[in-house]
Each structure stands twice: as structure tokens, then as C-alpha cells.
Coordinates of C-alpha atoms in Angstrom, one line a residue:
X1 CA 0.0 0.0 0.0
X2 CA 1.4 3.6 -0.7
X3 CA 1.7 5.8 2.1
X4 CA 1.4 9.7 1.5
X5 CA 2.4 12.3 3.2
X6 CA -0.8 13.6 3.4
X7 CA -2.2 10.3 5.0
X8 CA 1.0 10.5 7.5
X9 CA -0.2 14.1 8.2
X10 CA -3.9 13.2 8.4
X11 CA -3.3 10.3 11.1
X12 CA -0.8 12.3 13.0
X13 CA -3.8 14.5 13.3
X14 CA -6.5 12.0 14.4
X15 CA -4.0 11.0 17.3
X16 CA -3.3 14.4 18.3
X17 CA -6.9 15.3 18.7
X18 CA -7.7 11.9 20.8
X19 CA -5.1 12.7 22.7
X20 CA -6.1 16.5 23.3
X21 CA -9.3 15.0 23.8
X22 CA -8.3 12.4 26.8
X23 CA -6.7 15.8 27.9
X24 CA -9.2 18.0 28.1
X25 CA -11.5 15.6 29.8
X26 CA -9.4 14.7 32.7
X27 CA -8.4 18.3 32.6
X28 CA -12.3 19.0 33.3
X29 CA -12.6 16.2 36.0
X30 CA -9.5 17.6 37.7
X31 CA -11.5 20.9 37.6
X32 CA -15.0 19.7 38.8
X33 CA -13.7 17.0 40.9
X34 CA -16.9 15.1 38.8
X35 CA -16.3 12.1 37.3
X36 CA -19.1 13.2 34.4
X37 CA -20.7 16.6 33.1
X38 CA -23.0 15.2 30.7
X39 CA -25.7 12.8 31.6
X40 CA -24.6 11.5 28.1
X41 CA -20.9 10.7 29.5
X42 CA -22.3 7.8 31.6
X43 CA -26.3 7.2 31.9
X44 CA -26.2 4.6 34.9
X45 CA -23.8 7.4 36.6
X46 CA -26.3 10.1 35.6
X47 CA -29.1 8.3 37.0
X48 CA -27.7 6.7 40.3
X49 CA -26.6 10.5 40.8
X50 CA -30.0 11.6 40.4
X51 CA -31.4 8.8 43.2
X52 CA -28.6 9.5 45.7
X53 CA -29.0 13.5 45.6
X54 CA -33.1 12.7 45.7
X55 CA -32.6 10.7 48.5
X56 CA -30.2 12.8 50.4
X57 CA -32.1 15.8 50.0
X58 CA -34.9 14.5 51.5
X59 CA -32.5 13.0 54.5
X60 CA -31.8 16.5 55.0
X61 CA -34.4 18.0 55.0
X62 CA -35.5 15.6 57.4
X63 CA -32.8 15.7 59.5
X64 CA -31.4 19.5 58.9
X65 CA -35.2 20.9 59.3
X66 CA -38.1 18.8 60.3
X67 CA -36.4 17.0 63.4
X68 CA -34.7 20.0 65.1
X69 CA -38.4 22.1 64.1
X70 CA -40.3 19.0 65.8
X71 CA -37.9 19.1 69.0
X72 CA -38.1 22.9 69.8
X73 CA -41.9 22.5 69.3
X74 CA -41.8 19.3 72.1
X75 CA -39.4 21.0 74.1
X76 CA -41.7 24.4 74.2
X77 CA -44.4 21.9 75.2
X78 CA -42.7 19.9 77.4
X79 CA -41.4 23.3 79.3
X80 CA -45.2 25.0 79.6
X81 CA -46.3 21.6 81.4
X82 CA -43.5 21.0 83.6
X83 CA -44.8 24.8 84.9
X84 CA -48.4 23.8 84.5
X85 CA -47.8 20.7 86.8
X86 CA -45.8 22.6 89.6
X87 CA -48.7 25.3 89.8
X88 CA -51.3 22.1 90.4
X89 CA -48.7 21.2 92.9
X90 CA -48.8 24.6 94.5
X91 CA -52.7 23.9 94.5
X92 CA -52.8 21.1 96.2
X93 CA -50.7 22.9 98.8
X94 CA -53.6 24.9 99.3
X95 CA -56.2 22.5 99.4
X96 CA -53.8 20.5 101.8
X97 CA -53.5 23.9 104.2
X98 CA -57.0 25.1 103.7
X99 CA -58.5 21.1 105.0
X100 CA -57.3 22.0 108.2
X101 CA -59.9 25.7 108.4
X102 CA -56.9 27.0 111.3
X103 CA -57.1 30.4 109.6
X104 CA -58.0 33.7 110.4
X105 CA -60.2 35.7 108.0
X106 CA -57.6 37.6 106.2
X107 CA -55.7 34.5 105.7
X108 CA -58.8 32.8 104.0
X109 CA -58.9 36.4 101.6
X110 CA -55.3 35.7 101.0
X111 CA -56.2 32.0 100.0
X112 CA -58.9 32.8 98.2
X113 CA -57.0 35.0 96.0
X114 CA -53.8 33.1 96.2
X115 CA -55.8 30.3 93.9
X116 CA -57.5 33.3 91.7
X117 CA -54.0 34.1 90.9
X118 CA -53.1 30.4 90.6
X119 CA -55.3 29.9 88.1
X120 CA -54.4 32.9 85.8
X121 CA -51.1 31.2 86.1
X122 CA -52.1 27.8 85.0
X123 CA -54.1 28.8 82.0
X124 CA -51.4 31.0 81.0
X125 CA -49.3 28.4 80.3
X126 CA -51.4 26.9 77.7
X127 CA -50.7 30.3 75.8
X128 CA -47.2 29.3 75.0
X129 CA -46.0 29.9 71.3
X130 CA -42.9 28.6 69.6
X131 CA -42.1 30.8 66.8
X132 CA -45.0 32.7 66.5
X133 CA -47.5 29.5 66.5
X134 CA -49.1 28.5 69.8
X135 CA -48.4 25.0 70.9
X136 CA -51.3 23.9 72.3
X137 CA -54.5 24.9 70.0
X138 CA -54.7 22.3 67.9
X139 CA -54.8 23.7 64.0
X140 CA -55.5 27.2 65.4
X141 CA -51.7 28.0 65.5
X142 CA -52.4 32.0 65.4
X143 CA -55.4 31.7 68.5
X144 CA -54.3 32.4 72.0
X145 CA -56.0 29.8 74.4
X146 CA -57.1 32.2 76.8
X147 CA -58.4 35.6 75.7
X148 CA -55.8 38.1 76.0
X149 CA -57.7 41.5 76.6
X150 CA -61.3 42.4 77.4
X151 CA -61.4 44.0 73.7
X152 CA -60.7 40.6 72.1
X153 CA -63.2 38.5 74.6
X154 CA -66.0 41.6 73.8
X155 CA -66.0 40.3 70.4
X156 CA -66.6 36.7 70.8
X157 CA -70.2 35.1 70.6
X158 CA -70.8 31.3 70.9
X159 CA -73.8 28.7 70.9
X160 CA -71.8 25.6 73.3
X161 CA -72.4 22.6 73.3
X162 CA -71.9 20.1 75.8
X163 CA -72.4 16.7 76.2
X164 CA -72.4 14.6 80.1
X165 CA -72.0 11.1 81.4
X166 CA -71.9 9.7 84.8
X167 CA -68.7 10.6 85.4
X168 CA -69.5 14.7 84.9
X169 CA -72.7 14.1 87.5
X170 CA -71.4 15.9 90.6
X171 CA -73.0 17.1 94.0
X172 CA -73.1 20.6 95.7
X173 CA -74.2 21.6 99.2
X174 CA -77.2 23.9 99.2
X175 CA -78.3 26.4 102.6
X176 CA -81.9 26.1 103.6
X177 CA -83.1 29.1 105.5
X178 CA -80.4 30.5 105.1
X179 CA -80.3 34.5 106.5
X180 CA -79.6 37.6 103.2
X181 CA -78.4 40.8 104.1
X182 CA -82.1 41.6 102.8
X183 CA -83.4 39.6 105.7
X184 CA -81.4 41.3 108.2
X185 CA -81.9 44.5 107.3
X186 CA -85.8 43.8 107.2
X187 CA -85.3 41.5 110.6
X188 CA -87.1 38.7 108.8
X189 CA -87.0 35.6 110.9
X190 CA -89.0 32.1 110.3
X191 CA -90.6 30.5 113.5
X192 CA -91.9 27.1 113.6
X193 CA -95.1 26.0 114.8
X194 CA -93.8 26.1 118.1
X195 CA -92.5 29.9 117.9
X196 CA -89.3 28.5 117.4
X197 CA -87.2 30.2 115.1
X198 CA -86.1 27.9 112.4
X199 CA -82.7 27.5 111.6
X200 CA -80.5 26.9 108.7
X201 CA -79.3 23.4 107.6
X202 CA -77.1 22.4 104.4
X203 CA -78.7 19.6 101.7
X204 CA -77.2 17.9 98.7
X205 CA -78.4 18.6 95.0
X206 CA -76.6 16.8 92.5
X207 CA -75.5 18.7 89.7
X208 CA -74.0 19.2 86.1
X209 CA -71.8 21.7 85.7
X210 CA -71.0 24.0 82.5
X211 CA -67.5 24.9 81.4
X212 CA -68.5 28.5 81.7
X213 CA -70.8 30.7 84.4
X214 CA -72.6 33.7 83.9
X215 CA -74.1 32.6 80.6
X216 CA -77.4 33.4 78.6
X217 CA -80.7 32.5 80.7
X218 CA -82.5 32.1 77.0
X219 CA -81.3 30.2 74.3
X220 CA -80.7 27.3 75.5
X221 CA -81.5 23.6 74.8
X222 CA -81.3 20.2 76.1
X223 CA -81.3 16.3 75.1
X224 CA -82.2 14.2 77.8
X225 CA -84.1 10.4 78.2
X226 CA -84.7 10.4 74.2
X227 CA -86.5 13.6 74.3
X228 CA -85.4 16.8 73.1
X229 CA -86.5 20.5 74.8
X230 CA -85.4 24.1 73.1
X231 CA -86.3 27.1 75.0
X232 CA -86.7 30.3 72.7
X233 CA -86.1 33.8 73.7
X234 CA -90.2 34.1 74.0
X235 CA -89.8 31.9 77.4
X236 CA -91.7 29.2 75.0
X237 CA -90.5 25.6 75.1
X238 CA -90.6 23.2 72.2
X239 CA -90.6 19.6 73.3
X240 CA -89.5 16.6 70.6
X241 CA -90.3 13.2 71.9
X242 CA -89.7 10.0 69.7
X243 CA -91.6 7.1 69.4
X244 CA -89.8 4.2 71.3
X245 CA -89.9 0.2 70.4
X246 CA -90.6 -2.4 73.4
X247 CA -86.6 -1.8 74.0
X248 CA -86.2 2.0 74.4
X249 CA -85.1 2.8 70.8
X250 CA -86.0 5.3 68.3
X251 CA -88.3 3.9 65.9
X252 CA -87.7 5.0 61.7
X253 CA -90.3 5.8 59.0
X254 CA -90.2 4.0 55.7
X255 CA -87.5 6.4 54.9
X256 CA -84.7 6.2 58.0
X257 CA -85.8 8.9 59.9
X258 CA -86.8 8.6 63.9
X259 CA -90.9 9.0 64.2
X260 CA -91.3 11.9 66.4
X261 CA -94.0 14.5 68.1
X262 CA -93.5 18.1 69.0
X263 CA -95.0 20.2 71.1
X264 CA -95.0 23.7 72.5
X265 CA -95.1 24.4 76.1
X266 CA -95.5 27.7 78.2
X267 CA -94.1 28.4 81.5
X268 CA -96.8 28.5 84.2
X269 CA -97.4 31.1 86.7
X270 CA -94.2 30.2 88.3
X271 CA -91.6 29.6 85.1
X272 CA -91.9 26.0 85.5
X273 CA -92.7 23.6 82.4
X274 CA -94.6 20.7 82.7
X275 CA -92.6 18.4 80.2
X276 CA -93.8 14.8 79.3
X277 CA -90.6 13.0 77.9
X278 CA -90.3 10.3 75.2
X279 CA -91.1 7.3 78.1
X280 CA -94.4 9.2 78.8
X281 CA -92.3 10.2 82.4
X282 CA -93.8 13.9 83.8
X283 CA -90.6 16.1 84.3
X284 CA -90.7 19.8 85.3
X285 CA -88.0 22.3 84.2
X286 CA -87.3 25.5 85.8
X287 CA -85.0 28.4 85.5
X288 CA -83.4 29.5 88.5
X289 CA -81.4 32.3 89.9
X290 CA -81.3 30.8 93.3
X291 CA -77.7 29.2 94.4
X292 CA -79.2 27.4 97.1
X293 CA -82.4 26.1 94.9
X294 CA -83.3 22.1 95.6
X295 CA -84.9 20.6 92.6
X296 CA -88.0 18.1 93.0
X297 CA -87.5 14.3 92.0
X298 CA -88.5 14.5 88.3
X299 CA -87.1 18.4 88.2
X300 CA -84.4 19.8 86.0
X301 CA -83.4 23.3 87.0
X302 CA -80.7 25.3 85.1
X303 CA -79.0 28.0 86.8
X304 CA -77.3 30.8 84.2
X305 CA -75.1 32.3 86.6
X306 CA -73.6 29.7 88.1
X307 CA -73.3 27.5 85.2
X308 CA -74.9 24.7 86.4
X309 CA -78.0 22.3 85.6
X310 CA -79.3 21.0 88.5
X311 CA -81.4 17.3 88.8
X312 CA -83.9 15.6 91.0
X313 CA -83.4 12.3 92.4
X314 CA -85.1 10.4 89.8
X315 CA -83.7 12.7 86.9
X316 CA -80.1 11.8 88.6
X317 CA -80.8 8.4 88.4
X318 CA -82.0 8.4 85.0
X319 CA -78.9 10.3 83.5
X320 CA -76.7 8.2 85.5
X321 CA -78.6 4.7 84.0
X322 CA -78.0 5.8 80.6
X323 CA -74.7 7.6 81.0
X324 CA -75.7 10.7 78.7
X325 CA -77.4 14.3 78.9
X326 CA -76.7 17.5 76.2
X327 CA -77.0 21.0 77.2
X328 CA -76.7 23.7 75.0
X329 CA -76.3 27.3 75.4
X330 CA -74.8 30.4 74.5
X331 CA -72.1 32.7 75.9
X332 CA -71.5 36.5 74.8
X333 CA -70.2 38.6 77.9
X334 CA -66.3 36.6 77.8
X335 CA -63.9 38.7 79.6
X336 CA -60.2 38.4 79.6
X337 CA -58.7 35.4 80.9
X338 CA -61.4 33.2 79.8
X339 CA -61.2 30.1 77.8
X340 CA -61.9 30.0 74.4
X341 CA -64.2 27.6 73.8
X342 CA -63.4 26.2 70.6
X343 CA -60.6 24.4 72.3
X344 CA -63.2 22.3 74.6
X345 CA -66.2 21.8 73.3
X346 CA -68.7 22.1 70.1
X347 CA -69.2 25.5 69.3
X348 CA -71.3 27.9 66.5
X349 CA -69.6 31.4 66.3
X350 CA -73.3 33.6 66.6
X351 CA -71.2 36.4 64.7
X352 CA -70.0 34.3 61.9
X353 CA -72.3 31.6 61.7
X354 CA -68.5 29.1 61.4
X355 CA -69.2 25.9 63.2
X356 CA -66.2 24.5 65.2
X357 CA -66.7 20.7 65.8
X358 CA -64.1 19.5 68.6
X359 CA -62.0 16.3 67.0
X360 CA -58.7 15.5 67.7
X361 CA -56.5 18.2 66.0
X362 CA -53.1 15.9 65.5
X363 CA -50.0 18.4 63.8
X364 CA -47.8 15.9 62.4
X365 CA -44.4 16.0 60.8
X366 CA -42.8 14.0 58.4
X367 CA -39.5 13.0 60.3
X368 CA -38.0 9.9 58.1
X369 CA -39.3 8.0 55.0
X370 CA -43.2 7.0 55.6
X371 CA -42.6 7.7 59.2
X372 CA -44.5 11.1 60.7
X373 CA -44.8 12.1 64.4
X374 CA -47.5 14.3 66.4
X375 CA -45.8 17.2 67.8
X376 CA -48.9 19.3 69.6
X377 CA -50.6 18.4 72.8
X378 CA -53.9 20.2 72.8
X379 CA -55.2 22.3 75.7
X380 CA -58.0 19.4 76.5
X381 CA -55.4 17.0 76.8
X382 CA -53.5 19.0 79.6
X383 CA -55.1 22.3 80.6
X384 CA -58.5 21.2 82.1
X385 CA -61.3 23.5 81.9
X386 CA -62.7 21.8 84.6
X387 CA -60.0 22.7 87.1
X388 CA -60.6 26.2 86.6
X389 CA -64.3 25.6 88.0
X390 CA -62.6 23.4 90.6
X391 CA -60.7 26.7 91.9
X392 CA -64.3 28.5 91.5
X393 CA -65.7 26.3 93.9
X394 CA -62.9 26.7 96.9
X395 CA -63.2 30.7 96.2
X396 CA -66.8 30.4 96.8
X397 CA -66.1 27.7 99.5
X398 CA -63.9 30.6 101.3
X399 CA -66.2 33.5 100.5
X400 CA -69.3 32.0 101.8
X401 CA -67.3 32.0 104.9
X402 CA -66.0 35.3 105.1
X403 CA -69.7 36.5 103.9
X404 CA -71.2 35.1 107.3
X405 CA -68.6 36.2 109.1
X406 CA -69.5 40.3 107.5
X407 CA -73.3 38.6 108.4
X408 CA -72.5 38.4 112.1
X409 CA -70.2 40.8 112.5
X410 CA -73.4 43.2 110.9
X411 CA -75.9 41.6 113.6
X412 CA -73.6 42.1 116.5
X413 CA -73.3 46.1 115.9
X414 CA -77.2 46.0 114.8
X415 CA -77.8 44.4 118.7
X416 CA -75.6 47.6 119.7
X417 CA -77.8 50.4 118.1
X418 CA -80.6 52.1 119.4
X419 CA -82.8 51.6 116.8
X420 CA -82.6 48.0 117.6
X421 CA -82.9 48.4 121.4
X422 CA -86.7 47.2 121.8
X423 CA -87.4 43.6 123.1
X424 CA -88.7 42.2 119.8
X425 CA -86.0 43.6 117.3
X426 CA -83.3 42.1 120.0
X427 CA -85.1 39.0 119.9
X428 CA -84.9 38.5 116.3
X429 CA -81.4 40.0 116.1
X430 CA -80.2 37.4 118.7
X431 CA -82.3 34.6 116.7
X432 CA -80.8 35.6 113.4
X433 CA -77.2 35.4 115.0
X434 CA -77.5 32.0 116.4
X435 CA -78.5 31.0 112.7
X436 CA -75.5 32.8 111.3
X437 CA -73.5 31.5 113.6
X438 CA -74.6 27.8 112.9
X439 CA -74.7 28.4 109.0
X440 CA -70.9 29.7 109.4
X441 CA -70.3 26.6 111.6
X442 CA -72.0 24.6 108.3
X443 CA -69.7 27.1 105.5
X444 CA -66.5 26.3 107.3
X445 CA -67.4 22.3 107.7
X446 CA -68.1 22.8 103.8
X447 CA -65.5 24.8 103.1
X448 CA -63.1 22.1 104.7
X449 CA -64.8 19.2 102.5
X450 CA -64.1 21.3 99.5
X451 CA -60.5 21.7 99.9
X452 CA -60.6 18.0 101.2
X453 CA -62.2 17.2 97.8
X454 CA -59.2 20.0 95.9
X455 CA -57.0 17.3 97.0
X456 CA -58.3 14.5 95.1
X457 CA -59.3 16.6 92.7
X458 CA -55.8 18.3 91.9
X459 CA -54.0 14.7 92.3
X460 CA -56.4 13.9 89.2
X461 CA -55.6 17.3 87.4
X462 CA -51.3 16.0 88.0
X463 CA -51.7 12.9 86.7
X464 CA -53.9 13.9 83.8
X465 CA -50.9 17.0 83.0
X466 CA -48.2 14.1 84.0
X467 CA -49.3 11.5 82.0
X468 CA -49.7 14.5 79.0
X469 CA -46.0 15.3 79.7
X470 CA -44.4 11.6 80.0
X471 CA -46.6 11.2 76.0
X472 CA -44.1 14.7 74.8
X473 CA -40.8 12.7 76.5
X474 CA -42.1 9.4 74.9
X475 CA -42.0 11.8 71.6
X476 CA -39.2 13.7 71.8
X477 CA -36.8 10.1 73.0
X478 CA -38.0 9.3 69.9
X479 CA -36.9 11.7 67.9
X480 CA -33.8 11.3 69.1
X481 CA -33.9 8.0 67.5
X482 CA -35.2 9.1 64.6
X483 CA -32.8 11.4 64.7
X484 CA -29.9 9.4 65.3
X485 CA -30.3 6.6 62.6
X486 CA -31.0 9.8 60.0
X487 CA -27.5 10.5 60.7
X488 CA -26.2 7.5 59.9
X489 CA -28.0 7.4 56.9
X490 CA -27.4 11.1 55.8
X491 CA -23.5 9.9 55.9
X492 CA -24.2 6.1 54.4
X493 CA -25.9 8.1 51.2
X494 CA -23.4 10.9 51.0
X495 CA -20.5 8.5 51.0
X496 CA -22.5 6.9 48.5
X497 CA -23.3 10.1 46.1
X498 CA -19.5 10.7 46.6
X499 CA -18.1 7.6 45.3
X500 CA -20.7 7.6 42.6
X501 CA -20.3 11.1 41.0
X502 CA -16.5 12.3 42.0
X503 CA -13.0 11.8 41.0
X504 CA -10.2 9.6 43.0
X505 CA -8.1 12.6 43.0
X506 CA -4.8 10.5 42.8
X507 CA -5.6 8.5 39.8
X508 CA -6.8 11.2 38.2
X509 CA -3.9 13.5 38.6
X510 CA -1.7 10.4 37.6
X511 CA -3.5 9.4 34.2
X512 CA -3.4 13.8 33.7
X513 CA 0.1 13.9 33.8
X514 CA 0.3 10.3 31.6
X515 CA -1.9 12.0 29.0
X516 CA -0.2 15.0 29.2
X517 CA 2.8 13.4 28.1
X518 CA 1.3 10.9 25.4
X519 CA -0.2 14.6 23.7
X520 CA 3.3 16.5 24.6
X521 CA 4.9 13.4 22.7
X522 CA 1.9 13.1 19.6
X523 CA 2.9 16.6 18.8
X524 CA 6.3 15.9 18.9
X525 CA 6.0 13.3 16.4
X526 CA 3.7 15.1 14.7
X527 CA 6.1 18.2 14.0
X528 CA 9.1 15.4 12.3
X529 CA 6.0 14.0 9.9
X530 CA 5.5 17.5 8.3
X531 CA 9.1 19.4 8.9
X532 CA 9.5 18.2 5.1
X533 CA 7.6 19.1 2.1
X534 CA 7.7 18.5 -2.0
X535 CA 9.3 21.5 -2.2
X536 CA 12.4 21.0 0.3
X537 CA 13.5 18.8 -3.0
X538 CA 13.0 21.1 -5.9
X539 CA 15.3 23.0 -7.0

């Protein structure tokens, strides 16, 4: 075969410019530190690539975000119930001191507004916020749990809804013939038929109590023994009773729905209803004002301001048989400090017409592949509402108390003044303060039993805001597992991505500098092929 010049020249090229080329792409690894730049250079590199950096983005983000997010959330949690829990324990303190009644008046003010303060301080607590969101609201991250000025709780308007069992039945002590300041400014004393004035005694009315007092005296509804009763702003009720089977269920129409009858009933001369229920049972409903009121047997009496619904003996019995009673009713005079309601129970806003059904509220983040964790503990869960009323009932425990003791100390300078000096005002004056002074003998034996209860109760209130701490621990130790096998994972897939897309530095340096003297050489070679032409030999 004859070889040319020009073919010498031509292949002397070609080599040069693979050469230059095995150059200039180890010259662009050294650079990069990539072992491609192209997806084209190497598809099964391309693509592992793309899988590793997927995966260990989401590792990060994971591990760099999410998890340390997730523990300042549990930790902000963890922190408002460890206070939370020592203020119940400050509580029970109370209750523990005030069981003993070896106080002077002032010290029973200072108790009673030691716990006032206490439970400002407890509720507080549930306002926590980590980073602008509060922690313990459920979905309602922007909604303080507690209102925060009497501006803000102006504005809120709510229809509540709450619903009982057996275990929410309670009992109060009520006075009978008990003395008002009216009756002794007017010197109003009951005698028996023997001329005996009668004195006060204490009875006990069971009793349902409402998350809230001072609420709306219209309004208002109830479910109770299959039978439903609405009271309208007109003072007119409007019963719904449904047609039982031989077992006490609701019998359905040909299309599903419960058979039922209603009916509208006035108040009679007294503001009682006479109520038939579903079982054909008479039942009377009143509304009271009265704080000592007794209900009949087959009463129901609902007390506004108070916040209580109080029950007969046979209505009791009933409600505890079949472990459920609904009351509804609405609230619109909120001041600050109070709880919002949404947080507890069913609620309409009046203003908006929203409806806020209470379900669990679970904020959950993703913290590892298909694995997500709940970071919020909501107020229900740790902040009872019913604590709250608890502390209610020792303040009015201690004021009833310091009320009689104003009483006699009233009588005593009546006895004193002229005006009272005649024979029959003394003898009502001295009646009226042996009745005080048994009644105050009767408020300080209560008063004792209801801090005797406050200790029970507030054991109950720690383990309920225990148990809700131990559930944040239980979270946050595992996080830190979470946390810890990310870790090893987040290095496992970086080593990974690192062995798959970069260079071994050495080798790469070593085949540079072997290429770079295979193109240094090429050229070299290159230059002797074409130092001589046709026309070095003319001449």
C-alpha cells in the first residue's frame, strides 16, 4: 500500500486530537472534581446520581429541618407543662392547708386570692407559642387559648355545646333558711309552729356543671331520656319526643328517619314547664337564679349564673342509667382570661355563623421516610377547663365564709344600736345570729370538704398534665432515635453520592500527567511527519 504524506499528516492528526481529547476531559474532572458533566458521558452514573441526591435531600431535610423544628416544638411543650404541673402542685398545697380551716379571716382572703392568681397562672401556660404559633391549639396555631384583653373576649359570641355522662354528675351543698343581708336589714325571721325560730341546715343537690358561668338564661337547649327540649327567647319551650320500640329505641319511618312529636309548652305562673318526655315520664323544668335552689325528684333546673344544671333524684338516676345528657347554650359577655371555647367543646360562632366541631387536631411531621410524628398536645389534653371551676368552687367555698362572718359581724353592731334596742328587734337580732352562727359553723365544715375534695381533685388534674408530659418525653426520646439513625443514613448516602459522582483525585492527577505526556509526545511526532515538504526537494 502507498503511504502519502498527506495520509501521515492526516493520522498524525486524528491522534493528536484523541489525545487533546483524553486531555481535556481529565483536565475538566480535575476541575469539577466530577467524574461526568453530561448525563450522556455515563447514563447509569447520571441516573444513580439523580437517586442519591433525591434521596439525600430529603435526608436532609429531614434531619437539617423537620427534626430539630419537631424538637423545639416538644421541648416548648414539654417546658409549659412541667410549669403547669408545679402550679397544680402549688394547688394542692392549698387545698392541703385550707383542709385543716386554722385560719384567720384575712388568711382565707389571701387564700382565696392566692388560687385566683393560681389559676391565671395555669391557664397562662397553655398560651405558650414557639415561633410565632401557639403550641397547644390544635390547627388554630395564630389563637391564643385564653383571651388576651377584654377588647378581644368583647368580640366573641358562641352557641356551646356540651355533652355529660356519669362521670361529669357531681354534688353541691345547698343552705336552707339560710339569712340575706335583705333579711337582716328587714329583721325577717321564720318560726316554727312552736314559735321556734327555724334555723339553717345544708342539703345535697346533684349537679352538672358547664364549662362557663354567667351565661345566657334564653337560648338554651337540652337532650335528655330520648327527648329533646329548646327554649326560645319568647320563654316558650318546644318539646320533641320519639316514638320508642318495646326496648327504648328510636323507631324510623319508611324512609330512615326517627318517628317523632313536637310540642309547645309555656311556663306556668311560676316559670316552670310541665314536660312529658319520650317514656311518657312527667318532668318539670325550671330556671333559677337561686344558688341554694333544691330541685323536685322529676325536676331539672338550670342555673345561668352559676353555670350549672341541676337534677332531682329520679332525673339523677335516669342520666346516670344511661350515662348521657346534652345542654346547650350560648355565651356572649367573655372577659379576659377566659377560655376560648373552641378548644373544649362544640361551638357555633353567633357572629360568623363558622361551626367548630371539637375532633382530635393531631399536627404531624414527616421526620423519616413514611414515618411522621405528632408534635402538639392540645389544651383538652392537659389544661382542664374543669380545674378552673374546681378553683371556683374553693373561692366560693372561702367566700361563703368570710360572707357570714360580715353577716354576724353586721348583727352584733345592729344588737348595739338604738334603733334595735326594743325587746322584739333584740329577739330577732339574737335569733338571726345563732342561725348565722350555725350556717358559718355549716360554710367552714363545707369549706373544709371542699378543699378536702381540691386534694383528690388536683391529684387527678397532675396525673392527667403528668401523663400529658411523660406522652411529649415518649415523643421527643424518639426523635432522638429518629434522629440518630437519619445521621447515619445522611453519611451512608453521602459516601455513596460521593463515590458515585466524584473523581479519586490521585488517579486522576496520575493518568493527567500520563496523557499530558502521550499529547506533549503526539505533537512531537507530529512536528518530524511535516518538517519536510515537495518543495524541500525542488530545486
Amino acid at each position: 500500500m502507498r503511504i502519502t504524506n498527506q495520509m501521515m499528516i492526516n493520522s498524525s492528526m486524528a491522534n493528536i486530537q484523541v489525545n487533546k481529547k483524553q486531555v481535556n476531559t481529565l483536565d475538566t474532572q480535575l476541575s469539577t472534581q466530577k467524574k461526568i458533566n453530561k448525563p450522556s458521558e455515563d447514563p447509569i452514573i447520571a441516573i444513580r446520581a439523580l437517586r442519591l441526591r433525591a434521596s439525600l435531600n430529603e435526608v436532609t431535610q429531614y434531619l437539617k429541618k423537620n427534626i430539630p423544628d419537631a424538637q423545639q416544638w416538644l421541648s416548648t411543650t414539654q417546658g409549659a407543662l412541667t410549669q403547669g404541673e408545679s402550679v397544680i402542685n402549688k394547688l394542692y398545697e392549698y387545698c392541703n392547708q385550707g383542709s385543716s380551716d386554722s385560719y384567720a379571716s384575712e388568711q382565707r382572703n389571701t387564700i382565696a386570692e392566692s388560687l385566683k392568681a393560681l389559676k391565671k397562672t395555669f391557664y397562662d401556660e397553655g398560651n405558650v407559642d414557639y415561633a410565632g404559633r401557639y403550641v397547644f391549639t390544635g390547627y388554630k396555631t395564630d389563637t391564643t387559648l385564653t383571651y388576651q384583653s377584654d377588647a378581644l373576649a368583647a368580640e366573641a359570641d358562641y352557641t356551646i355545646t356540651q355533652k355529660f355522662g356519669r362521670d361529669d354528675i357531681s354534688s353541691k351543698t345547698v343552705y336552707t333558711n339560710a339569712y340575706s343581708n335583705a333579711d337582716i336589714l328587714n329583721l325577717n325571721v321564720s318560726y316554727d309552729a312552736d314559735g321556734n325560730a327555724v334555723m339553717p341546715n345544708v342539703e345535697s343537690v346533684y349537679r352538672l356543671r358547664l364549662g362557663y358561668s354567667d351565661v345566657k338564661n334564653t337560648g338554651y337547649s337540652l337532650s335528655y331520656n330520648n327527648t329533646d327540649i329548646s327554649f326560645a327567647a319568647d320563654g316558650t319551650a318546644t318539646v320533641t319526643t320519639y316514638q320508642l320500640d318495646a326496648n327504648g329505641n328510636k323507631q324510623l319511618d319508611a324512609d330512615g328517619n326517627p318517628i317523632t312529636t313536637t310540642t309547645t309548652v309555656n311556663p306556668d305562673a311560676n316559670g316552670q314547664y310541665s314536660i312529658t318526655d319520650s317514656t311518657g315520664t312527667a318532668l318539670t323544668f325550671t330556671n333559677t337564679t337561686d344558688k341554694n335552689y333544691i330541685p323536685g325528684d322529676n325536676e331539672i333546673a338550670f342555673n345561668a349564673t352559676t353555670g350549672e344544671v341541676l337534677m332531682g333524684e329520679n332525673v339523677y338516676k335516669q342520666v346516670y342509667t344511661s350515662d348521657s345528657f346534652s345542654f346547650t347554650y350560648q355565651k356572649d359577655n367573655f372577659i379576659k382570661d377566659d377560655l376560648n371555647p373552641t378548644m373544649y367543646y362544640d361551638c357555633v360562632d353567633n357572629k360568623t355563623g363558622i361551626v367548630y366541631d371539637k375532633v382530635r387536631e393531631d399536627v404531624e411531621y414527616n421526620i423519616n421516610y413514611a414515618q411522621k410524628i405528632k408534635i402538639n398536645t392540645e389544651a383538652n389534653e392537659a389544661f382542664d377547663i374543669n380545674l378552673g371551676r374546681d378553683i371556683d368552687d374553693l373561692v366560693t367555698s372561702v367566700q361563703n365564709v368570710l360572707d357570714l362572718e360580715s353577716q354576724i359581724s353586721q348583727v352584733e353592731s345592729m344588737m348595739k344600736q338604738s334603733q334595735y334596742s326594743d325587746e322584739t328587734s333584740q329577739k330577732k337580732l339574737n335569733s338571726m345570729l345563732s342561725g348565722l352562727n350555725k350556717q358559718k359553723t355549716l360554710a367552714e365544715d363545707e369549706m373544709t370538704k371542699a378543699f378536702e375534695s381540691g386534694i383528690s381533685q388536683m391529684q387527678g388534674y397532675k396525673q392527667t398534665i403528668s401523663l400529658a408530659n411523660a406522652d411529649v418525653g415518649n415523643r421527643l426520646t424518639r426523635l432522638e432515635l429518629t434522629q440518630g439513625r437519619l445521621t447515619e443514613q445522611f453519611t451512608n448516602v453521602t459516601e455513596s453520592k460521593s463515590a458515585n459522582e466524584d473523581i479519586d483525585l490521585e488517579d486522576v492527577v496520575v493518568s493527567y500527567t500520563s496523557a499530558q505526556l502521550v499529547y506533549n509526545a503526539s505533537l512531537q511526532a507530529a512536528s518530524k511527519v511535516v518538517q519536510q515538504t515537495l518543495l524541500d526537494f525542488l530545486g
